Tab-separated table of C-alpha atoms and ligand atoms in Angstrom:
chain	number	residue	atom	x	y	z
A	650	MET	CA	1.626	12.164	-20.928
A	651	ASN	CA	-0.108	15.318	-19.780
A	652	VAL	CA	-1.785	15.741	-16.147
A	653	ARG	CA	-5.353	15.039	-17.658
A	654	GLY	CA	-4.038	12.083	-19.277
A	655	ARG	CA	-2.220	10.681	-16.267
A	656	ALA	CA	-5.359	11.479	-13.888
A	657	LEU	CA	-7.315	9.489	-16.400
A	658	GLY	CA	-5.230	6.567	-16.704
A	659	MET	CA	-5.133	6.448	-12.784
A	660	ALA	CA	-8.783	6.481	-12.371
A	661	MET	CA	-9.601	3.736	-14.995
A	662	TYR	CA	-6.202	1.675	-12.965
A	663	THR	CA	-8.322	2.532	-10.036
A	664	LEU	CA	-11.160	0.698	-11.146
A	665	LEU	CA	-9.431	-2.440	-12.694
A	666	ALA	CA	-7.044	-2.493	-9.513
A	667	CYS	CA	-9.907	-2.484	-6.900
A	668	ALA	CA	-12.943	-3.796	-7.679
A	669	LEU	CA	-12.271	-7.271	-9.223
A	670	PRO	CA	-15.788	-9.155	-9.956
A	671	LEU	CA	-15.852	-12.963	-8.490
A	672	SER	CA	-13.785	-15.378	-11.244
A	673	ALA	CA	-11.658	-12.549	-12.424
A	674	GLN	CA	-8.314	-12.357	-13.540
A	675	TYR	CA	-5.592	-10.368	-12.199
A	676	PRO	CA	-4.424	-7.403	-13.819
A	677	PRO	CA	-1.198	-8.368	-15.764
A	678	ALA	CA	1.017	-5.860	-13.926
A	679	TRP	CA	-0.209	-7.712	-10.609
A	680	THR	CA	1.861	-10.745	-11.154
A	681	LYS	CA	4.552	-9.544	-13.807
A	682	PRO	CA	8.273	-9.677	-12.032
A	683	PHE	CA	10.023	-6.117	-11.560
A	684	PRO	CA	13.858	-5.924	-11.078
A	685	PRO	CA	14.588	-5.165	-6.934
A	686	PHE	CA	16.451	-2.256	-6.511
A	687	ARG	CA	17.589	0.064	-3.362
A	688	ILE	CA	15.379	2.951	-3.189
A	689	ALA	CA	17.205	5.139	-0.516
A	690	GLY	CA	19.238	4.260	2.382
A	691	ASN	CA	18.229	0.631	3.920
A	692	LEU	CA	14.952	0.902	2.134
A	693	TYR	CA	14.539	-1.650	-1.183
A	694	TYR	CA	11.756	-2.434	-4.068
A	695	VAL	CA	10.880	-6.190	-3.535
A	696	GLY	CA	7.368	-6.010	-5.241
A	697	SER	CA	5.690	-7.116	-8.777
A	698	GLU	CA	5.555	-4.143	-11.188
A	699	ASP	CA	2.289	-3.104	-9.916
A	700	LEU	CA	1.822	-4.470	-6.474
A	701	ALA	CA	4.389	-2.473	-4.290
A	702	SER	CA	6.523	-4.748	-1.403
A	703	TYR	CA	9.302	-2.950	0.382
A	704	LEU	CA	12.107	-4.310	2.314
A	705	ILE	CA	13.835	-2.436	4.971
A	706	ALA	CA	17.143	-4.113	6.008
A	707	THR	CA	18.458	-3.488	9.007
A	708	PRO	CA	21.573	-5.281	11.329
A	709	ARG	CA	18.851	-7.013	13.641
A	710	GLY	CA	16.919	-8.400	10.436
A	711	LEU	CA	14.268	-7.396	7.896
A	712	ILE	CA	11.104	-5.563	7.696
A	713	LEU	CA	8.758	-6.630	4.588
A	714	ILE	CA	5.619	-4.426	3.844
A	715	ASN	CA	3.037	-5.976	1.782
A	716	SER	CA	2.872	-9.621	0.965
A	717	SER	CA	0.748	-8.913	-1.840
A	718	LEU	CA	-0.989	-12.290	-3.528
A	719	GLU	CA	-0.200	-15.632	-3.025
A	720	VAL	CA	0.754	-16.275	-6.185
A	721	THR	CA	3.368	-13.487	-5.710
A	722	VAL	CA	5.188	-14.717	-2.923
A	723	PRO	CA	7.940	-16.380	-4.827
A	724	LEU	CA	8.880	-13.373	-6.761
A	725	ILE	CA	8.908	-11.624	-3.249
A	726	GLN	CA	11.330	-14.430	-2.461
A	727	LYS	CA	13.492	-14.089	-5.375
A	728	SER	CA	13.929	-10.033	-5.339
A	729	VAL	CA	14.847	-10.259	-1.633
A	730	GLU	CA	17.376	-13.227	-2.316
A	731	SER	CA	18.901	-11.586	-5.352
A	732	LEU	CA	19.320	-8.519	-3.331
A	733	GLY	CA	21.583	-10.818	-1.148
A	734	PHE	CA	19.342	-11.329	1.606
A	735	ARG	CA	17.635	-14.595	3.511
A	736	PHE	CA	14.230	-14.538	3.401
A	737	SER	CA	14.073	-16.212	6.504
A	738	ASP	CA	15.370	-12.884	8.104
A	739	ILE	CA	12.134	-11.227	7.409
A	740	LYS	CA	11.364	-10.497	11.325
A	741	ILE	CA	8.074	-8.272	10.877
A	742	LEU	CA	5.524	-7.841	8.397
A	743	LEU	CA	3.302	-5.146	7.884
A	744	ILE	CA	0.705	-4.309	5.144
A	745	SER	CA	-0.544	-1.109	3.405
A	746	HIS	CA	-4.038	-2.253	4.060
A	747	ALA	CA	-6.378	-5.092	4.261
A	748	HIS	CA	-7.156	-5.960	0.745
A	749	ASN	CA	-6.544	-9.205	-0.911
A	750	ASP	CA	-3.819	-7.467	-3.188
A	751	HIS	CA	-1.805	-6.274	-0.454
A	752	CYS	CA	-2.350	-9.248	2.270
A	753	SER	CA	-3.169	-12.458	0.656
A	754	GLY	CA	0.998	-14.068	0.634
A	755	SER	CA	1.001	-13.259	4.764
A	756	ALA	CA	0.276	-16.557	6.113
A	757	ARG	CA	2.477	-18.010	3.189
A	758	ILE	CA	5.310	-15.657	4.102
A	759	ILE	CA	4.880	-16.479	7.703
A	760	GLN	CA	5.028	-20.089	7.306
A	761	LEU	CA	8.184	-19.516	5.509
A	762	THR	CA	9.840	-16.979	7.852
A	763	GLY	CA	8.084	-16.991	11.546
A	764	ALA	CA	7.763	-13.416	10.886
A	765	LYS	CA	5.289	-11.461	13.656
A	766	TYR	CA	2.601	-9.681	11.695
A	767	TYR	CA	1.443	-6.476	12.992
A	768	VAL	CA	-1.569	-4.798	11.554
A	769	MET	CA	-3.362	-1.590	12.242
A	770	ALA	CA	-6.537	-2.126	14.423
A	771	GLY	CA	-9.215	-1.311	11.620
A	772	ASP	CA	-7.962	-4.064	9.508
A	773	VAL	CA	-7.438	-6.821	11.943
A	774	PRO	CA	-10.757	-8.437	12.307
A	775	VAL	CA	-10.268	-8.391	7.974
A	776	VAL	CA	-7.086	-10.326	8.077
A	777	GLU	CA	-8.138	-12.779	10.933
A	778	SER	CA	-11.161	-13.785	9.123
A	779	GLY	CA	-9.637	-13.890	5.582
A	780	GLY	CA	-11.450	-10.967	4.133
A	781	LYS	CA	-15.096	-11.973	5.190
A	782	ALA	CA	-15.182	-8.901	7.551
A	783	ASP	CA	-14.245	-6.570	4.995
A	784	PHE	CA	-17.013	-4.043	5.348
A	785	GLN	CA	-17.157	-3.875	0.609
A	786	TYR	CA	-15.959	-7.181	-0.085
A	787	GLY	CA	-16.529	-9.614	2.837
A	788	ALA	CA	-19.212	-11.754	0.520
A	789	ASP	CA	-16.973	-12.035	-2.503
A	790	GLU	CA	-15.148	-15.197	-2.496
A	791	PHE	CA	-12.714	-13.847	-4.981
A	792	MET	CA	-11.264	-11.667	-2.531
A	793	ARG	CA	-10.964	-14.056	0.121
A	794	TYR	CA	-7.458	-14.925	1.208
A	795	PRO	CA	-6.056	-17.748	3.967
A	796	PRO	CA	-6.885	-15.933	7.653
A	797	VAL	CA	-3.889	-14.735	9.689
A	798	ARG	CA	-3.355	-14.273	13.655
A	799	VAL	CA	-2.417	-10.864	13.978
A	800	ASP	CA	0.782	-10.327	16.671
A	801	ARG	CA	0.583	-6.966	17.190
A	802	VAL	CA	-2.484	-4.415	17.256
A	803	LEU	CA	-1.295	-1.026	15.697
A	804	HIS	CA	-2.828	2.269	16.197
A	805	ASP	CA	-2.109	5.764	14.922
A	806	GLY	CA	1.057	7.142	15.554
A	807	ASP	CA	2.684	3.725	16.642
A	808	THR	CA	6.113	3.010	15.773
A	809	VAL	CA	7.682	-0.425	14.873
A	810	ALA	CA	11.422	-0.354	15.383
A	811	LEU	CA	14.250	-2.953	14.361
A	812	GLY	CA	17.933	-2.691	14.409
A	813	GLY	CA	18.193	1.498	14.387
A	814	THR	CA	15.224	1.757	11.672
A	815	ILE	CA	11.657	3.254	13.017
A	816	LEU	CA	8.924	3.101	11.082
A	817	THR	CA	5.645	5.335	11.793
A	818	ALA	CA	1.886	4.019	11.444
A	819	HIS	CA	-0.166	6.827	9.868
A	820	LEU	CA	-4.075	5.861	10.285
A	821	THR	CA	-5.214	6.671	6.861
A	822	PRO	CA	-8.584	5.439	7.076
A	823	GLY	CA	-11.399	4.943	4.234
A	824	HIS	CA	-10.212	2.616	1.431
A	825	THR	CA	-10.425	0.130	4.422
A	826	LYS	CA	-10.973	0.897	8.414
A	827	GLY	CA	-7.261	0.051	9.165
A	828	THR	CA	-5.422	1.658	5.612
A	829	THR	CA	-2.008	2.397	7.235
A	830	THR	CA	0.556	4.921	5.624
A	831	TRP	CA	3.921	4.013	6.588
A	832	THR	CA	6.599	6.796	6.961
A	833	MET	CA	10.468	6.333	7.802
A	834	ASP	CA	13.690	8.352	7.272
A	835	ALA	CA	16.167	6.591	4.395
A	836	ILE	CA	19.629	7.863	5.047
A	837	GLU	CA	21.500	8.576	2.054
A	838	GLY	CA	24.626	10.462	1.940
A	839	GLY	CA	24.221	11.553	5.456
A	840	HIS	CA	20.971	13.325	5.093
A	841	ALA	CA	17.852	12.018	6.063
A	842	LEU	CA	14.930	11.310	3.248
A	843	HIS	CA	11.635	11.858	4.234
A	844	VAL	CA	9.912	8.365	2.672
A	845	VAL	CA	5.981	8.378	2.719
A	846	ILE	CA	4.391	4.868	1.609
A	847	VAL	CA	0.824	5.844	0.817
A	848	GLY	CA	-1.907	2.860	2.059
A	849	SER	CA	-4.132	4.033	-0.553
A	850	PRO	CA	-6.564	7.322	-0.827
A	851	ASN	CA	-8.654	5.612	-3.197
A	852	VAL	CA	-12.785	5.268	-3.454
A	853	ASN	CA	-13.153	2.076	-5.121
A	854	ASP	CA	-16.175	1.344	-7.799
A	855	GLY	CA	-19.397	0.923	-5.888
A	856	TYR	CA	-18.144	2.365	-2.382
A	857	LYS	CA	-20.843	4.015	-0.386
A	858	LEU	CA	-19.809	7.261	1.003
A	859	VAL	CA	-23.146	8.287	2.218
A	860	GLY	CA	-25.537	6.129	4.696
A	861	ASN	CA	-23.006	3.057	4.565
A	862	PRO	CA	-24.402	1.159	7.442
A	863	ALA	CA	-21.494	-1.305	6.964
A	864	TYR	CA	-18.852	2.073	7.604
A	865	PRO	CA	-21.175	4.819	8.663
A	866	GLN	CA	-17.906	7.071	9.264
A	867	ILE	CA	-16.740	6.122	5.540
A	868	ALA	CA	-16.570	10.016	4.682
A	869	ALA	CA	-15.401	11.540	7.593
A	870	ASP	CA	-12.656	9.186	7.451
A	871	TYR	CA	-11.556	9.665	4.014
A	872	LYS	CA	-11.472	13.849	4.798
A	873	HIS	CA	-9.212	12.771	7.972
A	874	GLN	CA	-6.991	10.705	5.406
A	875	PHE	CA	-6.747	13.799	3.162
A	876	ASP	CA	-6.107	16.027	6.348
A	877	VAL	CA	-3.008	13.227	7.423
A	878	LEU	CA	-1.660	12.612	3.982
A	879	ARG	CA	-1.256	16.746	3.418
A	880	ALA	CA	0.667	17.226	6.418
A	881	LEU	CA	3.325	14.646	5.762
A	882	PRO	CA	6.660	15.890	4.934
A	883	CYS	CA	7.437	13.844	1.882
A	884	ASP	CA	10.836	13.845	-0.046
A	885	ILE	CA	10.607	9.917	-1.896
A	886	PHE	CA	7.148	9.387	-2.739
A	887	LEU	CA	5.842	5.619	-2.789
A	888	GLY	CA	2.722	3.447	-2.539
A	889	ALA	CA	0.863	0.483	-2.161
A	890	HIS	CA	0.700	0.439	-5.796
A	891	GLY	CA	3.576	1.472	-8.517
A	892	SER	CA	0.648	2.832	-10.648
A	893	TYR	CA	0.366	5.639	-7.361
A	894	PHE	CA	3.632	7.335	-7.866
A	895	GLY	CA	5.070	6.367	-11.298
A	896	LEU	CA	7.311	3.327	-10.837
A	897	THR	CA	8.036	2.211	-13.979
A	898	GLU	CA	8.950	5.562	-15.414
A	899	LYS	CA	11.273	6.638	-12.110
A	900	TYR	CA	12.506	3.035	-12.564
A	901	ALA	CA	13.671	3.688	-15.860
A	902	ARG	CA	15.258	7.272	-14.894
A	903	TRP	CA	17.082	5.509	-11.631
A	904	LYS	CA	18.408	2.778	-13.775
A	905	ALA	CA	19.942	5.314	-16.534
A	906	GLY	CA	21.690	6.797	-13.429
A	907	ASP	CA	19.217	9.380	-11.725
A	908	SER	CA	20.102	8.342	-7.973
A	909	THR	CA	17.463	10.914	-7.135
A	910	ALA	CA	14.403	9.660	-9.343
A	911	PHE	CA	12.382	8.345	-6.838
A	912	ILE	CA	12.756	11.907	-4.638
A	913	ASP	CA	9.475	13.834	-6.140
A	914	PRO	CA	7.804	15.982	-3.429
A	915	ALA	CA	5.778	17.884	-6.167
A	916	GLY	CA	4.514	14.401	-7.223
A	917	TYR	CA	3.448	13.593	-3.917
A	918	LYS	CA	1.297	16.725	-3.445
A	919	ALA	CA	-0.075	16.556	-6.892
A	920	TYR	CA	-1.144	12.937	-6.171
A	921	VAL	CA	-2.971	13.842	-2.772
A	922	ALA	CA	-4.845	16.767	-4.314
A	923	ASP	CA	-5.841	14.635	-7.023
A	924	ARG	CA	-6.946	11.966	-5.265
A	925	GLU	CA	-8.725	14.330	-2.804
A	926	GLN	CA	-10.439	15.954	-5.788
A	927	ALA	CA	-11.670	12.425	-6.632
A	928	PHE	CA	-13.319	11.641	-3.297
A	929	GLU	CA	-14.917	15.295	-3.135
A	930	THR	CA	-16.151	14.880	-6.512
A	931	GLU	CA	-17.765	11.139	-5.804
A	932	PHE	CA	-19.164	12.492	-2.396
A	933	GLU	CA	-20.743	15.698	-3.868
A	934	ARG	CA	-22.429	12.879	-6.196
A	935	GLN	CA	-23.453	10.668	-3.798
A	936	GLN	CA	-24.826	13.219	-1.508
A	937	ALA	CA	-26.818	15.144	-4.361
A	938	ALA	CA	-28.059	11.541	-5.425
A	939	ALA	CA	-29.395	10.899	-1.838
A	940	ARG	CA	-31.387	14.256	-1.367
B	809	LIG	ZN1	-7.481	-1.980	-2.004
């Protein structure tokens, strides 16, 4: 697919994936099982075809990023177990951002594992209210999920360490007030590969970037997010949705024997540039309309 087609597909998917009306069905790719596999070092993919969940395996236990939907918790559990790990060894649960497609399963996973829940400060009121405090979707019952108490409030640059692995939480706000881009090094063949798990740089359908009383600094936050994303060193490009980084295509290459399929610094740069352009276009459109 050419770049234009890819960008269009991505934009259409963004609309579909992030602004579901009341009583909508989930997109099929959100709940479709996907083979679990080792991405690099101690980092594994355990999500569905489009709702990305990541497992970090350490000698002191497991870290899970993104609980996804309540209905996909069994799918994540099966993936973790088929890789040879115990679900009950999940010690720390993290999320990309406080939208229902990435954090609805948190209550269930914590119930099953006793994991501690670490969430970026800007998203804490949202997850603790089950989505009611969300600036955009607070009144939308379809976007709600079981509220969960946060064990540790994260701030920009905080690290999460377990069994020799260190994850860094980068505040990349705009999509939500606490959207978090996670980075870590995966050690592969004695070399450290810089992993970036993008939280979400997307401007959802209906987001007010100009004159938003529920989120006055939203545009400045998006601009800050792109400054952060542009500056992150990236070898392995990942994100909250498989569609961000071409999971299915890269997995097909990985399965065919290309162990470097997920090493994609150029794809990361192109993705960030494309999403920044999409933000700027929408911001200018809304500014012009407000004049
Ligand atoms: Zn989202």
